[in-house]
Amino acid sequence: MLWLLLTCCLLLPYTVLLLLYRYWWSKTKTVTVNRTFQPSTRFSIIIPARNEEQNINACLQSIAQLNYPNELFEVIVMDDFSTDATVATAQQFPFVKVLELKTLLNEKINSYKKKAIELGIVASTGDYIVTTDADCIVPENWLYNFAFIIQQKPTVFIAAPVAMKEERSAIKVFQSLDFLSLQGITAASVGAGFHSMCNGANLCYSKEAFYKVDGFKGVDHIASGDDMLLMHKLYNQYPNEVHYCKAADSIVLTEPVETVAAFFRQRIRWASKADKYDDKRIFVVLLLVYLLNVWLLVLAISCFFISNNLQLLLLALGIKTIAELFFLFPVARFFQKQQLLVWFPLAQPFHIVYTVIAGWLGKFGNYEWKGRTVR
């Protein structure tokens, strides 16, 4: 009876949360740009890069094909102590300004990416900052859609969609499925005014507002969080001016990691900021998700000793899977990745284990990212 009670206490609120996410996703309006729209917003695209010689050329090629007036945007690549040909590759593009942290920074810090973005903003001339990663491909209407939102309503921050480039291995399929859920939650939570997620591969924010909230001050000691922690600072001061760009032609494509080990390092890095939010609602949601996965793992282990628990475990997994698929169906349709959902039930065991491990190590462990060990 106790096993059933504890399972219900965690699974019921989790299911309700997913139903709310599904509702909020459906209520988030799709961005449709009027054909007569004339953009006037000036953007500064900032791309932090560390050892990205294999990816940055394709990224900058996609930016070169943007459907946006050249005089209204600039591109700044912030090199983070690369030891390969990242700088030389970026310098081949005449429209790109390349700045190197090694010439601008003399101290050892914990968040080089935040510092790279901050120094890029200092050097920028645009009114709005747009960030992406050096391994990303941006769509041609990227800035056009941002400008439409900015010129239609008061805006200090826009979160926007990101998807994996390809899924040609089991770990990449798993990443893409996991990423779909994160992207769906991003859109749903922003649309609901909950603002629990965003991704630095596709962001836009006001430079003036960035300085008004003192930029990354107060969160600059945290290695990750150049995206979500900044969003929360801006939301706290401008609660009605944070938006989501729900447009298929705004989807930025990012490179999936190649190995299970690299995947864990990435997710541990993401999990490391879970308890850093001022909005305790977010912490409660993250705690609920974590405790549910811990409990399901405990329940699975208990089946070796209490055979009757197997039926409860299968029932709980079934309810969890159905609720998650109900939420994910419209999200996958938006990203045109419905074909991946057939693998979703098979991914459940790995997802539970990874959530428990990454959540624990994100809080209490170290992780390595691009050759650096970070606490």
Coordinates of C-alpha atoms in Angstrom, one line a residue:
M1 CA 0.0 0.0 0.0
L2 CA 2.9 2.4 0.8
W3 CA 4.5 1.7 -2.5
L4 CA 1.2 2.6 -4.3
L5 CA 0.6 5.7 -2.2
L6 CA 4.1 7.1 -2.9
T7 CA 3.9 6.3 -6.6
C8 CA 0.5 8.1 -6.8
C9 CA 1.8 11.1 -4.9
L10 CA 4.5 11.7 -7.5
L11 CA 2.9 10.5 -10.7
L12 CA -0.4 12.3 -10.3
P13 CA 1.1 15.9 -10.1
Y14 CA 3.5 15.0 -12.8
T15 CA 0.7 13.9 -15.1
V16 CA -1.2 17.1 -14.3
L17 CA 1.9 19.2 -15.1
L18 CA 2.2 17.5 -18.5
L19 CA -1.5 18.2 -19.3
L20 CA -0.9 21.8 -18.5
Y21 CA 2.2 21.9 -20.7
R22 CA 0.1 20.5 -23.5
Y23 CA -2.6 23.2 -23.0
W24 CA 0.0 26.0 -22.8
W25 CA 1.7 24.8 -25.9
S26 CA -1.6 24.8 -27.8
K27 CA -2.3 28.4 -26.5
T28 CA 1.1 29.7 -27.7
K29 CA 0.4 31.6 -30.9
T30 CA 2.3 30.8 -34.1
V31 CA 4.3 33.8 -35.4
T32 CA 3.1 34.7 -38.9
V33 CA 4.9 37.7 -40.4
N34 CA 2.8 40.0 -42.5
R35 CA 4.2 40.2 -46.1
T36 CA 4.2 44.0 -46.0
F37 CA 6.3 44.1 -42.9
Q38 CA 9.4 46.3 -43.1
P39 CA 12.1 45.5 -40.5
S40 CA 14.0 48.3 -38.9
T41 CA 15.5 46.6 -35.8
R42 CA 19.3 46.5 -35.6
F43 CA 20.8 43.2 -34.4
S44 CA 24.2 42.1 -33.1
I45 CA 24.7 38.3 -33.6
I46 CA 27.2 37.0 -31.0
I47 CA 28.7 33.6 -31.4
P48 CA 30.9 32.2 -28.6
A49 CA 33.2 29.6 -30.0
R50 CA 35.8 27.2 -28.6
N51 CA 37.6 24.7 -30.9
E52 CA 34.8 24.8 -33.5
E53 CA 36.9 24.7 -36.7
Q54 CA 34.8 21.8 -38.0
N55 CA 31.5 23.6 -37.5
I56 CA 31.9 27.3 -37.6
N57 CA 32.2 27.6 -41.4
A58 CA 28.7 26.1 -41.9
C59 CA 27.3 28.3 -39.2
L60 CA 28.6 31.5 -40.8
Q61 CA 27.6 30.3 -44.3
S62 CA 24.0 30.1 -43.0
I63 CA 24.2 33.6 -41.5
A64 CA 25.5 34.9 -44.9
Q65 CA 22.2 33.7 -46.4
L66 CA 20.0 35.5 -44.0
N67 CA 16.9 37.3 -45.4
Y68 CA 17.6 40.5 -43.6
P69 CA 19.1 43.9 -44.7
N70 CA 22.9 43.7 -44.3
E71 CA 23.0 47.2 -42.8
L72 CA 20.8 46.1 -39.9
F73 CA 22.9 43.4 -38.5
E74 CA 26.5 42.6 -37.5
V75 CA 28.2 39.3 -36.6
I76 CA 30.7 39.0 -33.7
V77 CA 32.6 35.7 -33.1
M78 CA 34.0 35.6 -29.6
D79 CA 36.8 33.0 -29.6
D80 CA 37.2 31.3 -26.2
F81 CA 40.9 30.3 -26.2
S82 CA 40.6 28.0 -29.2
T83 CA 43.6 25.8 -30.0
D84 CA 42.5 24.9 -33.5
A85 CA 41.7 26.9 -36.6
T86 CA 38.4 28.4 -35.4
V87 CA 39.8 32.0 -35.5
A88 CA 41.3 31.6 -39.0
T89 CA 38.1 30.1 -40.3
A90 CA 35.9 32.8 -39.0
Q91 CA 38.3 35.5 -40.3
Q92 CA 37.7 34.3 -43.9
F93 CA 34.2 35.9 -43.7
P94 CA 34.5 39.6 -44.4
F95 CA 31.3 40.5 -42.6
V96 CA 32.5 38.8 -39.3
K97 CA 34.2 40.6 -36.5
V98 CA 36.4 38.2 -34.5
L99 CA 37.4 39.0 -31.0
E100 CA 39.6 36.7 -28.9
L101 CA 39.2 36.2 -25.1
K102 CA 43.0 35.6 -24.8
T103 CA 43.6 39.2 -25.7
L104 CA 40.8 40.6 -23.5
L105 CA 40.9 38.5 -20.4
N106 CA 43.8 38.1 -17.9
E107 CA 42.0 36.3 -15.1
K108 CA 40.8 32.7 -14.6
I109 CA 37.1 32.5 -14.2
N110 CA 34.3 29.9 -13.9
S111 CA 32.1 30.9 -16.8
Y112 CA 34.1 31.8 -20.0
K113 CA 31.0 31.6 -22.2
K114 CA 29.2 34.3 -20.2
K115 CA 32.3 36.5 -20.3
A116 CA 32.6 36.0 -24.0
I117 CA 29.0 37.1 -24.5
E118 CA 29.4 40.0 -22.2
L119 CA 32.5 41.3 -24.0
G120 CA 30.7 40.7 -27.3
I121 CA 27.9 42.9 -26.1
V122 CA 30.3 45.6 -25.1
A123 CA 31.7 45.6 -28.6
S124 CA 28.3 45.4 -30.3
T125 CA 26.4 48.3 -32.0
G126 CA 23.0 46.7 -32.4
D127 CA 19.9 47.4 -30.2
Y128 CA 19.2 43.7 -29.8
I129 CA 21.6 40.9 -29.1
V130 CA 21.0 37.5 -30.8
T131 CA 23.0 34.5 -29.7
T132 CA 23.7 31.2 -31.3
D133 CA 26.4 28.5 -31.0
A134 CA 29.2 27.9 -33.5
D135 CA 27.9 24.4 -34.3
C136 CA 24.4 25.7 -35.3
I137 CA 22.7 26.4 -38.7
V138 CA 20.3 29.3 -38.6
P139 CA 17.3 29.7 -40.9
E140 CA 17.1 32.5 -43.5
N141 CA 14.1 34.2 -41.7
W142 CA 15.8 34.1 -38.3
L143 CA 16.2 37.8 -37.8
Y144 CA 13.1 38.7 -39.8
N145 CA 10.9 36.9 -37.3
F146 CA 12.6 38.4 -34.3
A147 CA 12.2 41.9 -35.7
F148 CA 8.5 41.2 -36.4
I149 CA 7.9 40.4 -32.7
I150 CA 10.0 43.3 -31.5
Q151 CA 8.2 45.8 -33.7
Q152 CA 4.8 44.5 -32.8
K153 CA 4.9 44.6 -29.0
P154 CA 7.2 45.6 -26.1
T155 CA 10.0 43.0 -26.0
V156 CA 13.1 42.5 -23.9
F157 CA 13.6 38.8 -24.5
I158 CA 12.7 36.2 -27.0
A159 CA 13.2 32.4 -26.6
A160 CA 13.1 30.5 -29.9
P161 CA 13.1 26.9 -31.1
V162 CA 16.1 24.6 -31.5
A163 CA 16.3 21.1 -33.0
M164 CA 18.9 18.4 -33.6
K165 CA 20.4 18.4 -37.1
E166 CA 20.2 14.6 -37.6
E167 CA 19.5 11.3 -35.8
R168 CA 21.7 8.7 -37.3
S169 CA 22.5 6.7 -34.2
A170 CA 20.7 5.5 -31.1
I171 CA 22.3 8.2 -28.8
K172 CA 21.3 10.9 -31.3
V173 CA 17.7 9.6 -31.5
F174 CA 17.6 9.7 -27.7
Q175 CA 19.0 13.2 -27.7
S176 CA 16.5 14.4 -30.2
L177 CA 13.6 13.0 -28.2
D178 CA 14.9 14.5 -25.0
F179 CA 15.4 17.8 -26.8
L180 CA 11.8 17.8 -28.1
S181 CA 10.5 17.6 -24.6
L182 CA 12.7 20.5 -23.5
Q183 CA 11.7 22.6 -26.4
G184 CA 8.0 21.9 -25.9
I185 CA 8.4 22.9 -22.2
T186 CA 10.2 26.0 -23.3
A187 CA 7.4 27.2 -25.5
A188 CA 4.7 26.2 -23.1
S189 CA 6.2 27.7 -20.0
V190 CA 7.0 31.0 -21.7
G191 CA 3.5 31.2 -23.1
A192 CA 2.1 30.6 -19.6
G193 CA 4.4 33.2 -18.0
F194 CA 6.2 30.4 -16.1
H195 CA 9.5 30.9 -18.0
S196 CA 11.3 27.7 -16.9
M197 CA 13.5 27.1 -20.0
C198 CA 15.2 28.5 -23.0
N199 CA 18.3 27.6 -25.1
G200 CA 21.3 29.9 -25.9
A201 CA 21.5 28.5 -29.4
N202 CA 18.5 30.7 -30.3
L203 CA 17.9 33.7 -28.2
C204 CA 17.3 37.4 -28.7
Y205 CA 17.3 40.1 -26.1
S206 CA 17.4 43.9 -25.7
K207 CA 20.9 45.3 -25.0
E208 CA 19.4 48.1 -23.0
A209 CA 17.5 45.7 -20.8
F210 CA 20.6 43.5 -20.4
Y211 CA 22.5 46.5 -18.9
K212 CA 19.5 47.6 -16.8
V213 CA 19.5 44.2 -15.0
D214 CA 23.3 44.4 -14.7
G215 CA 23.9 41.6 -17.2
F216 CA 25.2 38.4 -15.8
K217 CA 26.1 40.1 -12.4
G218 CA 25.0 37.7 -9.6
V219 CA 25.1 34.6 -11.8
D220 CA 28.5 35.1 -13.5
H221 CA 30.1 32.6 -11.0
I222 CA 27.9 29.8 -12.3
A223 CA 29.6 28.0 -15.2
S224 CA 26.4 27.5 -17.3
G225 CA 23.1 29.5 -17.5
D226 CA 24.0 32.2 -20.0
D227 CA 20.5 31.6 -21.3
M228 CA 18.1 30.6 -18.6
L229 CA 19.5 32.6 -15.7
L230 CA 19.6 35.8 -17.8
M231 CA 16.0 35.1 -18.9
H232 CA 14.9 35.0 -15.3
K233 CA 16.7 38.2 -14.5
L234 CA 14.9 39.9 -17.3
Y235 CA 11.5 38.3 -16.5
N236 CA 11.7 39.5 -12.9
Q237 CA 12.0 43.1 -14.1
Y238 CA 9.9 42.9 -17.3
P239 CA 7.3 40.1 -16.7
N240 CA 5.2 41.1 -19.7
E241 CA 8.0 41.5 -22.3
V242 CA 9.4 37.9 -22.5
H243 CA 8.1 36.0 -25.5
Y244 CA 8.5 32.8 -27.5
C245 CA 9.0 32.8 -31.3
K246 CA 6.8 29.8 -32.3
A247 CA 7.7 29.8 -36.0
A248 CA 8.9 26.8 -38.0
D249 CA 11.1 29.0 -40.1
S250 CA 12.9 30.2 -36.9
I251 CA 14.1 26.7 -35.9
V252 CA 17.9 26.7 -35.4
L253 CA 19.6 23.3 -36.0
T254 CA 22.3 22.2 -33.5
E255 CA 24.8 19.4 -33.7
P256 CA 24.1 16.4 -31.4
V257 CA 26.9 15.0 -29.4
E258 CA 28.4 11.8 -30.6
T259 CA 28.8 9.6 -27.5
V260 CA 27.0 8.6 -24.4
A261 CA 29.8 10.1 -22.3
A262 CA 29.6 13.4 -24.1
F263 CA 25.8 13.4 -23.6
F264 CA 26.1 12.9 -19.9
R265 CA 28.7 15.7 -19.6
Q266 CA 26.3 18.1 -21.4
R267 CA 23.3 17.2 -19.3
I268 CA 25.3 17.4 -16.1
R269 CA 26.3 20.9 -17.1
W270 CA 22.7 21.8 -17.8
A271 CA 21.6 20.3 -14.5
S272 CA 24.2 22.2 -12.5
K273 CA 22.0 25.4 -12.5
A274 CA 18.8 23.7 -11.3
D275 CA 18.8 25.2 -7.8
K276 CA 20.0 28.7 -8.9
Y277 CA 16.6 30.2 -9.9
D278 CA 14.9 32.9 -7.8
D279 CA 11.5 31.6 -8.8
K280 CA 11.0 28.6 -6.5
R281 CA 8.1 27.3 -8.7
I282 CA 10.8 26.2 -11.1
F283 CA 12.8 24.4 -8.4
V284 CA 9.6 22.7 -7.2
V285 CA 8.9 21.4 -10.8
L286 CA 12.4 20.2 -11.3
L287 CA 12.4 18.5 -7.9
L288 CA 9.1 16.8 -8.7
V289 CA 10.5 15.4 -12.0
Y290 CA 13.7 14.3 -10.3
L291 CA 11.9 12.6 -7.4
L292 CA 9.6 10.8 -9.7
N293 CA 12.5 9.4 -11.7
V294 CA 14.4 8.4 -8.5
W295 CA 11.3 6.7 -7.2
L296 CA 10.8 4.7 -10.5
L297 CA 14.4 3.6 -10.3
V298 CA 13.9 2.5 -6.7
L299 CA 10.7 0.8 -7.7
A300 CA 12.5 -1.1 -10.4
I301 CA 15.2 -2.3 -8.1
S302 CA 12.6 -3.3 -5.5
C303 CA 11.1 -5.7 -8.0
F304 CA 14.0 -8.1 -7.5
F305 CA 12.9 -8.4 -3.8
I306 CA 9.2 -7.7 -4.0
S307 CA 7.7 -9.4 -7.1
N308 CA 4.3 -7.7 -6.6
N309 CA 5.9 -4.3 -7.3
L310 CA 6.5 -5.3 -11.0
Q311 CA 2.9 -4.7 -11.8
L312 CA 2.9 -1.3 -10.1
L313 CA 6.1 -0.4 -12.0
L314 CA 4.7 -1.3 -15.4
L315 CA 1.5 0.6 -14.6
A316 CA 3.5 3.7 -13.5
L317 CA 5.7 3.6 -16.6
G318 CA 2.7 3.2 -18.8
I319 CA 0.9 6.2 -17.4
K320 CA 4.1 8.3 -17.5
T321 CA 4.8 7.3 -21.1
I322 CA 1.2 8.0 -22.3
A323 CA 1.2 11.4 -20.6
E324 CA 4.5 12.4 -22.1
L325 CA 3.5 11.2 -25.6
F326 CA 0.2 13.2 -25.3
F327 CA 2.3 16.3 -24.6
L328 CA 5.0 15.5 -27.3
F329 CA 2.7 14.7 -30.3
P330 CA 2.0 18.4 -31.2
V331 CA 5.6 19.4 -30.4
A332 CA 7.0 16.7 -32.6
R333 CA 4.6 17.7 -35.4
F334 CA 5.8 21.3 -35.1
F335 CA 9.5 20.2 -35.5
Q336 CA 8.5 17.6 -38.1
K337 CA 10.0 14.8 -36.1
Q338 CA 6.9 12.6 -35.5
Q339 CA 8.8 9.6 -36.8
L340 CA 11.0 9.6 -33.7
L341 CA 8.1 9.0 -31.3
V342 CA 8.0 5.3 -32.1
W343 CA 11.3 5.0 -30.2
F344 CA 10.0 6.9 -27.2
P345 CA 8.7 4.0 -25.0
L346 CA 12.0 2.2 -25.6
A347 CA 13.9 5.2 -24.4
Q348 CA 12.1 5.4 -21.0
P349 CA 14.5 3.2 -19.0
F350 CA 17.6 5.1 -20.2
H351 CA 15.8 8.5 -19.6
I352 CA 15.0 7.6 -16.0
V353 CA 18.6 6.5 -15.3
Y354 CA 20.2 9.5 -17.0
T355 CA 17.9 12.0 -15.2
V356 CA 18.8 10.5 -11.8
I357 CA 22.6 10.5 -12.5
A358 CA 22.8 13.9 -14.3
G359 CA 20.7 15.5 -11.6
W360 CA 22.8 14.2 -8.8
L361 CA 26.2 15.0 -10.4
G362 CA 25.0 18.4 -11.6
K363 CA 24.4 19.3 -7.9
F364 CA 27.3 17.6 -6.2
G365 CA 29.9 16.7 -8.8
N366 CA 32.3 18.3 -11.3
Y367 CA 32.0 18.0 -15.1
E368 CA 34.2 18.5 -18.0
W369 CA 33.2 20.8 -20.9
K370 CA 35.4 21.5 -23.9
G371 CA 38.6 20.6 -22.2
R372 CA 37.8 22.4 -18.9
T373 CA 36.8 20.9 -15.6
V374 CA 34.1 22.9 -14.0
R375 CA 32.5 22.8 -10.5

